[in-house]
XYZ file of C-alpha atoms in Angstrom:
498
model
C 55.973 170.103 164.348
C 59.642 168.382 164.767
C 58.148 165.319 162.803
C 57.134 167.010 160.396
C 60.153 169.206 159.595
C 62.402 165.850 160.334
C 59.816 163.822 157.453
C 60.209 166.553 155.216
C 64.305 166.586 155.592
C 64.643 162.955 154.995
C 62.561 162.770 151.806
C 63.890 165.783 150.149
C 67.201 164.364 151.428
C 66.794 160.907 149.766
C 65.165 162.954 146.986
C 68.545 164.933 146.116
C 70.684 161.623 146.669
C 68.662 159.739 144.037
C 68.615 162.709 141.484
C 72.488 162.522 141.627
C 73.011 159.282 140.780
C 70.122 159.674 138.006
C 72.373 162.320 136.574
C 75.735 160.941 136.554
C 74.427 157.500 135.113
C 72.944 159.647 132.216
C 76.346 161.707 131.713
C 78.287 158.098 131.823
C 75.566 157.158 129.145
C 75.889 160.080 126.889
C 79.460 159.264 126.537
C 78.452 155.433 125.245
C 77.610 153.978 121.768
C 73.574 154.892 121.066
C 71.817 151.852 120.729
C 67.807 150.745 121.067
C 68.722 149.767 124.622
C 70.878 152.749 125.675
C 68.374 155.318 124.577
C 65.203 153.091 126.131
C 67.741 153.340 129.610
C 68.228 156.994 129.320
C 64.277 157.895 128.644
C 63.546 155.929 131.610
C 66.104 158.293 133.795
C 64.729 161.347 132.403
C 61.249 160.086 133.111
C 62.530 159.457 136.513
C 64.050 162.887 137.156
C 60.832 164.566 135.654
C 58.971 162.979 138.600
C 61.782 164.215 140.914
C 61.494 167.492 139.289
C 57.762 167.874 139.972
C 58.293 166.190 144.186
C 60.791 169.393 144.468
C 58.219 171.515 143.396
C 55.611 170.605 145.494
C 58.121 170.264 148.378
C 59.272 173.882 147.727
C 56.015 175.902 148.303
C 54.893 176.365 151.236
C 51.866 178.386 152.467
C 51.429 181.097 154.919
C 49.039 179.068 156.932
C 46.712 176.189 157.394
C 44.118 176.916 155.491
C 42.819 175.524 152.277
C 42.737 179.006 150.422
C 45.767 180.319 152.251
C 47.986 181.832 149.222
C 51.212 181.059 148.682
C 54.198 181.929 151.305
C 56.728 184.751 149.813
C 57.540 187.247 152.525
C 59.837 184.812 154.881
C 61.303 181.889 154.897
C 59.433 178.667 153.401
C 58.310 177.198 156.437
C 58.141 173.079 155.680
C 55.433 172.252 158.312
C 52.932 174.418 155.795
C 54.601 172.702 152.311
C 51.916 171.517 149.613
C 53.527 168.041 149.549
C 51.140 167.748 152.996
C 47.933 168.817 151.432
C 48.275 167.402 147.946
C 50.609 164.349 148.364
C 48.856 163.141 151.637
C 45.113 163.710 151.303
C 44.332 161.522 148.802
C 47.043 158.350 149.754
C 46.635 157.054 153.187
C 48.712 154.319 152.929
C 51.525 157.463 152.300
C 50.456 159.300 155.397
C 50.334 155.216 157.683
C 54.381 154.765 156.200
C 55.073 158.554 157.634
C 53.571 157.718 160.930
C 55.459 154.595 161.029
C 58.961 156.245 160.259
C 59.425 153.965 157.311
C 60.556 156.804 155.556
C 62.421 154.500 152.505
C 59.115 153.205 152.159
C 57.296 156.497 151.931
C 59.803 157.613 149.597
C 59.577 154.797 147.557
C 55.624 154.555 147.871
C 55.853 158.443 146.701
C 57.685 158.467 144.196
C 56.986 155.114 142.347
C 53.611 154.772 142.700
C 52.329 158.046 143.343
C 54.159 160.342 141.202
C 55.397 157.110 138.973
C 52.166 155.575 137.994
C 49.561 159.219 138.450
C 51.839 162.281 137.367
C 49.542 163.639 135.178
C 46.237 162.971 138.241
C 49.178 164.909 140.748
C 49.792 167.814 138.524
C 46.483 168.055 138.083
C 45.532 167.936 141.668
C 48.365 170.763 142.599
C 47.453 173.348 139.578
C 43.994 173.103 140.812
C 44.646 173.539 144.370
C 46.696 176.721 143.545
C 44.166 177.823 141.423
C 41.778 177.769 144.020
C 44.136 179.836 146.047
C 44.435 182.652 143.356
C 47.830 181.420 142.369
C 47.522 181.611 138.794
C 50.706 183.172 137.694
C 52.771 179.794 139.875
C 50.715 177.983 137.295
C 51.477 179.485 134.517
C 55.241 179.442 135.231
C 56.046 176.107 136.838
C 53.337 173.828 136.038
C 51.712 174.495 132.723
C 54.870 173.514 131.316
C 54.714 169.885 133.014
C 51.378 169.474 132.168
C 50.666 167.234 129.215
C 48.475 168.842 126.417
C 47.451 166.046 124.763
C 45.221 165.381 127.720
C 41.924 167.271 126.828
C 41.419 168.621 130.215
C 45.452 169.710 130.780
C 44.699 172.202 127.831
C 41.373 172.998 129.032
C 42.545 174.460 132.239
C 45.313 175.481 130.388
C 43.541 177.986 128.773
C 41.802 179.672 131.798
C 45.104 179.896 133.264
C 46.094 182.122 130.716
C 42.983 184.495 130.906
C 43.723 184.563 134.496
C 47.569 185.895 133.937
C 46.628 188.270 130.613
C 47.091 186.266 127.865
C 43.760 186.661 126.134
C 45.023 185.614 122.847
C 46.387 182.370 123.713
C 43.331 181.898 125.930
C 41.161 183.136 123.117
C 42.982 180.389 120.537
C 42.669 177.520 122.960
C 39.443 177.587 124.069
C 37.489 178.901 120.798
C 38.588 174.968 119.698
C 35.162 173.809 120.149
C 36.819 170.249 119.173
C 38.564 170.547 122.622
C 35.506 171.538 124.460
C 33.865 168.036 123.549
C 36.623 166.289 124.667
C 36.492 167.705 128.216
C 32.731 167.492 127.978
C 32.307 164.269 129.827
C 30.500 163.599 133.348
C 34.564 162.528 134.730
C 36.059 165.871 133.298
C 33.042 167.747 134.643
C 33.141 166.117 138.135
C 36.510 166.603 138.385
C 36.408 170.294 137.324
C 33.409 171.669 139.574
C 33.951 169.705 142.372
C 37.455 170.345 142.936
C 37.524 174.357 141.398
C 35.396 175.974 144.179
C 37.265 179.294 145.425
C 38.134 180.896 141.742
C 34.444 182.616 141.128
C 35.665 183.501 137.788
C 36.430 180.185 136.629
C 33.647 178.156 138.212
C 30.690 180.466 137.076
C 31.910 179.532 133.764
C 32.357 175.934 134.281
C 28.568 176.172 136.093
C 27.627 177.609 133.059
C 29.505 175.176 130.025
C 28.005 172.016 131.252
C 24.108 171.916 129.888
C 23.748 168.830 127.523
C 25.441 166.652 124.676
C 28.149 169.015 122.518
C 26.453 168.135 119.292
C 23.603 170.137 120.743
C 22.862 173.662 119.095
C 22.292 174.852 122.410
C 25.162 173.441 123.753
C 27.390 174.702 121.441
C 25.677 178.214 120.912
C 25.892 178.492 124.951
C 29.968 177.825 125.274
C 30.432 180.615 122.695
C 28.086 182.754 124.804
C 30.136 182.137 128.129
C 32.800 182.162 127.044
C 32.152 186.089 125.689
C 31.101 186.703 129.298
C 33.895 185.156 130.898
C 36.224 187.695 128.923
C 33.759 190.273 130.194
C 33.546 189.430 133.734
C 37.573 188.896 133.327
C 37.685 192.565 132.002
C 35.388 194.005 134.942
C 37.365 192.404 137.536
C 40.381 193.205 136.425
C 39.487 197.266 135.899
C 38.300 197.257 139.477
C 40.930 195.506 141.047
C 43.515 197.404 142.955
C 46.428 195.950 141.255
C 48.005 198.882 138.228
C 49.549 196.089 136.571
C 46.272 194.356 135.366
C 44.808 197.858 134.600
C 47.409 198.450 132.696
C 47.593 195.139 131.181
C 43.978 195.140 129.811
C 42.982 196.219 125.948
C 39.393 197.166 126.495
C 38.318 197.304 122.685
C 40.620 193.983 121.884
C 38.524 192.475 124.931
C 35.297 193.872 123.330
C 35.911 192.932 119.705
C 36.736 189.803 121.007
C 33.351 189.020 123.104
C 31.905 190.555 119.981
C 33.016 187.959 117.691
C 31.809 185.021 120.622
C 28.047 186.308 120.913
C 27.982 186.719 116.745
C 28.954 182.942 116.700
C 26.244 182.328 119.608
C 23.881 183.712 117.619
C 24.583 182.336 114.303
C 24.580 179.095 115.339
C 21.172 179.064 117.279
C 20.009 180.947 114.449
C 21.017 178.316 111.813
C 19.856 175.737 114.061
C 16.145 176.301 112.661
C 14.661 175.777 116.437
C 11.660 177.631 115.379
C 10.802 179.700 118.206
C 11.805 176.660 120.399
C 15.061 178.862 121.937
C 13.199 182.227 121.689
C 14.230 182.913 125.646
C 17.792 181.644 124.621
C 18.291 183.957 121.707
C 16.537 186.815 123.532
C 19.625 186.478 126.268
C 22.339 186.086 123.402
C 21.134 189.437 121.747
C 20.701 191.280 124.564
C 24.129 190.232 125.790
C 25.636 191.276 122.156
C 23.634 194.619 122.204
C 25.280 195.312 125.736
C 28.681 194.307 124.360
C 28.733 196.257 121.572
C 27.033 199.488 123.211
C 30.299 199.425 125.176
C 32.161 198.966 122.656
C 30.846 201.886 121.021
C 30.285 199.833 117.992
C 26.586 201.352 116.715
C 26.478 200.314 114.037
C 26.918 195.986 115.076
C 24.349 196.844 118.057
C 22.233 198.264 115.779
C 21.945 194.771 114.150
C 20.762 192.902 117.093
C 18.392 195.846 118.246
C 16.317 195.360 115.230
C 16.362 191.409 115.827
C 15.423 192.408 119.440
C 12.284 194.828 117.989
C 11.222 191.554 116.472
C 11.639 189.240 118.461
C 9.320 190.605 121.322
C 7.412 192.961 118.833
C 4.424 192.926 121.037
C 6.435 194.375 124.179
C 9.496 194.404 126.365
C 11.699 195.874 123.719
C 11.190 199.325 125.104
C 14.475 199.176 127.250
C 16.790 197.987 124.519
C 15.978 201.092 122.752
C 16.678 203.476 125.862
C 19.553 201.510 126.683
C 21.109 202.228 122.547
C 20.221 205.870 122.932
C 21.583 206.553 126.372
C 24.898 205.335 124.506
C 24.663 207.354 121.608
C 24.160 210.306 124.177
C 27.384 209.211 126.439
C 29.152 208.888 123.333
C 27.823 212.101 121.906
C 26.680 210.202 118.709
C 23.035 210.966 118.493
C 23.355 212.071 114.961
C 23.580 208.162 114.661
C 19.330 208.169 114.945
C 19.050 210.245 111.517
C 21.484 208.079 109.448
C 19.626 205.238 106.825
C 19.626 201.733 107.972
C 19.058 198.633 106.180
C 16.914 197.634 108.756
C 14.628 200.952 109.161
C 15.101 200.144 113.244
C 14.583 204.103 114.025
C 12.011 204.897 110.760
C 9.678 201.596 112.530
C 9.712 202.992 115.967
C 9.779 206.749 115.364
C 7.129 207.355 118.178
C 9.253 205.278 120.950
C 12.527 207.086 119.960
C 10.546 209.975 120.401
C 9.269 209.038 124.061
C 12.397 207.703 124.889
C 14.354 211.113 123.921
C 11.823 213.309 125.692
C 11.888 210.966 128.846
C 15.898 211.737 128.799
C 15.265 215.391 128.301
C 13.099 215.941 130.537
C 14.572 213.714 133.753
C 18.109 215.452 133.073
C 18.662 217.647 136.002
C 22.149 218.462 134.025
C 21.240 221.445 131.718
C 24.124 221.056 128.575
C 22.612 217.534 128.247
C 19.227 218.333 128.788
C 19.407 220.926 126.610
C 20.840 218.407 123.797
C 18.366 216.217 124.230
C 15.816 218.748 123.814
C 17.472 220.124 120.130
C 18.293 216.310 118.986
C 14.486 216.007 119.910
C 13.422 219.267 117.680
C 15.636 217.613 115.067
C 14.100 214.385 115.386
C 10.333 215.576 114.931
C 10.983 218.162 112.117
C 13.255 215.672 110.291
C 12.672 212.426 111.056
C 15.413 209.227 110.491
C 16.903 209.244 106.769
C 14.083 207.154 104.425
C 12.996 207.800 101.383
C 11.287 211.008 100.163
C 8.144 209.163 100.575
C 8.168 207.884 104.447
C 9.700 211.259 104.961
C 6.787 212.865 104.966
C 4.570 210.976 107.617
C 7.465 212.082 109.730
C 7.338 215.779 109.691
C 5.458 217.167 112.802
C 6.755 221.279 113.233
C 4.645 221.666 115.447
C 5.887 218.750 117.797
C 9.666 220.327 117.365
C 8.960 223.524 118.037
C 7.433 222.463 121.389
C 10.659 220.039 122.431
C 12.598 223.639 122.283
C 9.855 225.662 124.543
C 9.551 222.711 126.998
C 13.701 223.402 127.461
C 12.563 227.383 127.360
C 9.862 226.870 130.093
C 11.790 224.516 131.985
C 14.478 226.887 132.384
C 12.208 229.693 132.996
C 10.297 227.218 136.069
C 13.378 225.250 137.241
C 16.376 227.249 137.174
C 17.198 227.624 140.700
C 17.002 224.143 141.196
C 18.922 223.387 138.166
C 21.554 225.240 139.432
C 22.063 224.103 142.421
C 21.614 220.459 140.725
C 24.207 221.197 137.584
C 27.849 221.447 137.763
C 29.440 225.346 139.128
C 30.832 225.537 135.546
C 28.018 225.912 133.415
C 27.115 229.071 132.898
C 23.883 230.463 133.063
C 24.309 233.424 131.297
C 24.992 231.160 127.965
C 21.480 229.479 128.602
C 19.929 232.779 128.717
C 21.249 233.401 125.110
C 20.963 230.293 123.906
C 16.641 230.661 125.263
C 16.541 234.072 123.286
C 18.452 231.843 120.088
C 15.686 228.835 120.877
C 12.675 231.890 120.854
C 13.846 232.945 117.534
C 13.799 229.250 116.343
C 10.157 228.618 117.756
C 9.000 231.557 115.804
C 10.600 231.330 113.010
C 8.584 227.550 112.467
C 5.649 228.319 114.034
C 5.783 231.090 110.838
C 5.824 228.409 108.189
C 2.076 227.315 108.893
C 0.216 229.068 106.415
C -3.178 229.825 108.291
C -2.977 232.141 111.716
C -5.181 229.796 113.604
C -2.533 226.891 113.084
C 0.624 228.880 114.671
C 0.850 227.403 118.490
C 1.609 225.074 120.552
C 1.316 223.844 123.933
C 2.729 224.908 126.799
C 3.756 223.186 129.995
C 2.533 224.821 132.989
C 3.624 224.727 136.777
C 1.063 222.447 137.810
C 2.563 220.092 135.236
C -0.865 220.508 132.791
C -0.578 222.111 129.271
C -2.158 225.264 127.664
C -2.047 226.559 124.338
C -0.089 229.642 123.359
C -0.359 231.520 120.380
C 2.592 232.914 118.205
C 1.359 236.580 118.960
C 2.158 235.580 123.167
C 5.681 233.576 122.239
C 6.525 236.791 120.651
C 5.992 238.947 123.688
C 7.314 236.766 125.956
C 10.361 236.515 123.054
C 10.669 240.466 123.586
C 10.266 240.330 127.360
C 13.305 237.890 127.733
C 15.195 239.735 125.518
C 14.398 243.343 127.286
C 15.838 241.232 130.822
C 18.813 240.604 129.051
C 19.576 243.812 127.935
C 18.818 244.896 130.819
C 20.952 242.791 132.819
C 24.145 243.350 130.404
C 23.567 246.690 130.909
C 24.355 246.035 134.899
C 27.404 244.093 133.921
């Protein structure tokens, strides 16, 4: 422990003494004529101090213990036995650690900062943003490194760029690394050894390095696939940060800017596999890069962009399987209490070409919603649905219109009520109120009649009814009426009570 504290004293001793000198030689300098020789002499010290500048750093943090994910020591005082300079400087340069052992510690010093830091700056600062990456110190990063780091090596700005996802800068992060130019220049089997070998605690970052590396850049698949994880990277950036306990980053993140964002990554995946002419080659691929867009925009509450790759999802598995992309765009619609969205025109006729699955799917909702206002929604959007079909021409319209069908969505809400209501209630929120239901079933009764009344002959006005062992029966418009007038006689009754 001594020799340790005692190695660390003497180099950032002789570290200090030599920085001194550096800078009054260049103040003596400034004061002399400029010439090609003078200004070669002072680059040289400020190249010199720059590699002083980044030995203090590493020096000057210290961890809080031993281990190689042990975050960075702020509480107490920096102890020097637990200093980076041991981890980074040492691990990798034996000959460094044989000098220290030895007590030479001129040697070391000059061994350190000559032909460590001299000749592989750029390899050290790389090694340390790394290592305090994989300790979750991105902000340190950000702050004292980035700014050493030289850009105009691909992989400096590659990292770069994570770094500022990781500390809220989306926009920068969203600049650099959309430079698909930049991408191929880190795409190489050095840059990719160093990056996932070395990055191995940050999940964030190394599922998307994992994912980045599949082939040659000038590959359509390579190319469509960065845009792709890169949208996901944002998005598993966004999740993390909502759930994490920190306020800051809650407050700190733009959910729609995130969303729009992923939005425009997955339309580029898309477009470019698309325009790629694979012809059916990447039909798994572009199955995963719509499904991922319909998922970001149905959070994004953008219907009308998920409605786009919906309909390429209805044709790209046309035969089956597209079932739960439809449930999944209506559930939306019903969180975001847009279901009027199913009856608007399309330029795709998604809703008009699948009229009997929207139906399905809207009864399936209706009926396994033990909370009444929304089963009760889904029941009347479902009425709506099979009386008026989606918005097509006057023409299509009319293979649409089933009365019959709609007046039956509102009596299976009516009989459900009738059969289920104490375990409804006990299911269903304290504040919805029963007695409203009860008017609203006399309101739906009226409604059932009323269209049952528009077929012309008397043998046409019924429909089925759902019984309590779960079979159906028919009943007539004569027996709706008297059970019409028997609910309304209980609630006259009853207010008469009250």
């Amino acid at each position: 422990m001594l020799s340790l504290l005692l190695t660390s004293d003497i180099i950032e001793s002789i570290r200090k003494s030599h920085e001194a000198v550096l800078i009054n030689f260049l103040l003596l300098l400034l004061l002399c004529e400029a010439n090609d020789n003078i200004i070669e002499f002072m680059n040289q010290i400020v190249k010199k101090l720059r590699v002083y500048k980044v030995m203090s750093e590493i020096s000057s943090i210290c961890y809080t213990t031993y281990s190689c994910l042990s975050p960075i020591e702020r509480s107490t005082v920096c102890a020097k036995e637990k200093s980076m300079f041991w981890g980074v400087a040492l691990r990798k340069h034996p000959v460094l650690q044989q000098l220290i052992q030895r007590k030479k510690y001129i040697a070391a010093f000059d061994y350190y900062a000559c032909d460590i830091l001299g000749k592989k700056l750029d390899e050290t600062i790389l090694d340390v943003v790394i290592d305090l990456l994989n300790r979750g110190e991105h902000e340190i990063v950000l702050n004292q490194f980035a700014p050493m780091m030289d850009r105009l090596l691909p992989i400096n700005s590659f990292l770069v760029g994570i770094v500022f996802l990781l500390n809220h800068d989306v926009d920068k992060f969203y600049e650099m690394l959309t430079d698909y130019a930049l991408f191929t220049s880190v795409n190489t089997p050095q840059t990719k050894s160093i990056l996932i070998d070395n990055m191995d605690a940050s999940q964030l970052s190394r599922d998307f390095l994992l994912g980045i590396f599949i082939g040659p850049s000038d590959s359509a698949v390579t190319k469509s696939n960065y845009y792709h994880k890169l949208a996901q990277l944002i998005n598993e950036y966004m999740t993390s940060s909502l759930a994490g306990k920190s306020p800051v980053s809650k407050q700190l993140v733009d959910k729609q800017h995130l969303y729009a964002l992923m939005i425009e990554l997955e339309n580029k995946a898309i477009e470019i596999l698309e325009d790629s002419a694979h012809g059916g080659a990447f039909r798994h691929l572009e199955g995963l890069f719509l499904r991922s867009h319909l998922s970001t925009t149905l959070g994004a509450q953008k219907f009308k962009d998920a409605l786009v790759s919906l309909a390429k999802l209805s044709i790209l598995y046309e035969n089956s399987g597209y079932e739960e992309y439809f449930e999944d765009y209506i559930k939306a619609l019903l969180k975001a209490n847009k279901l009027e969205t199913l009856f608007l025109a399309n330029e795709k006729n998604v809703f008009a070409n699948n009229y009997l699955l929207v139906d399905s799917i809207l009864l399936k909702l209706a009926n396994e919603d033990l909370v009444l206002t929304n089963a009760l929604k889904c029941y009347e959007i479902l009425y709506s649905w099979r009386l008026l079909g989606p918005s097509t021409t006057d023409a299509e319209k009319k293979s649409f219109f089933d009365k019959r069908g709609a007046a039956e969505a509102l009596f299976l809400f009516v009989t459900r009520f009738q059969l289920e209501k104490d375990t409804l209630l006990s299911e269903s929120t304290q504040l919805e109120n029963f007695q409203y239901f009860k008017l609203k079933i006399l309101e739906l009764f009226k409604i059932i009649l009323t269209t049952l009344k528009t077929f012309e002959a008397e043998e046409d006005r019924w429909i089925r009814k759902r019984t309590v062992e779960k079979t159906w029966e028919v009943i007539t418009l004569t027996e709706l009426n008297i059970e019409y007038l028997r609910w309304m006689k209980e609630l006259e009754g009853e207010l008469l009570e009250s």
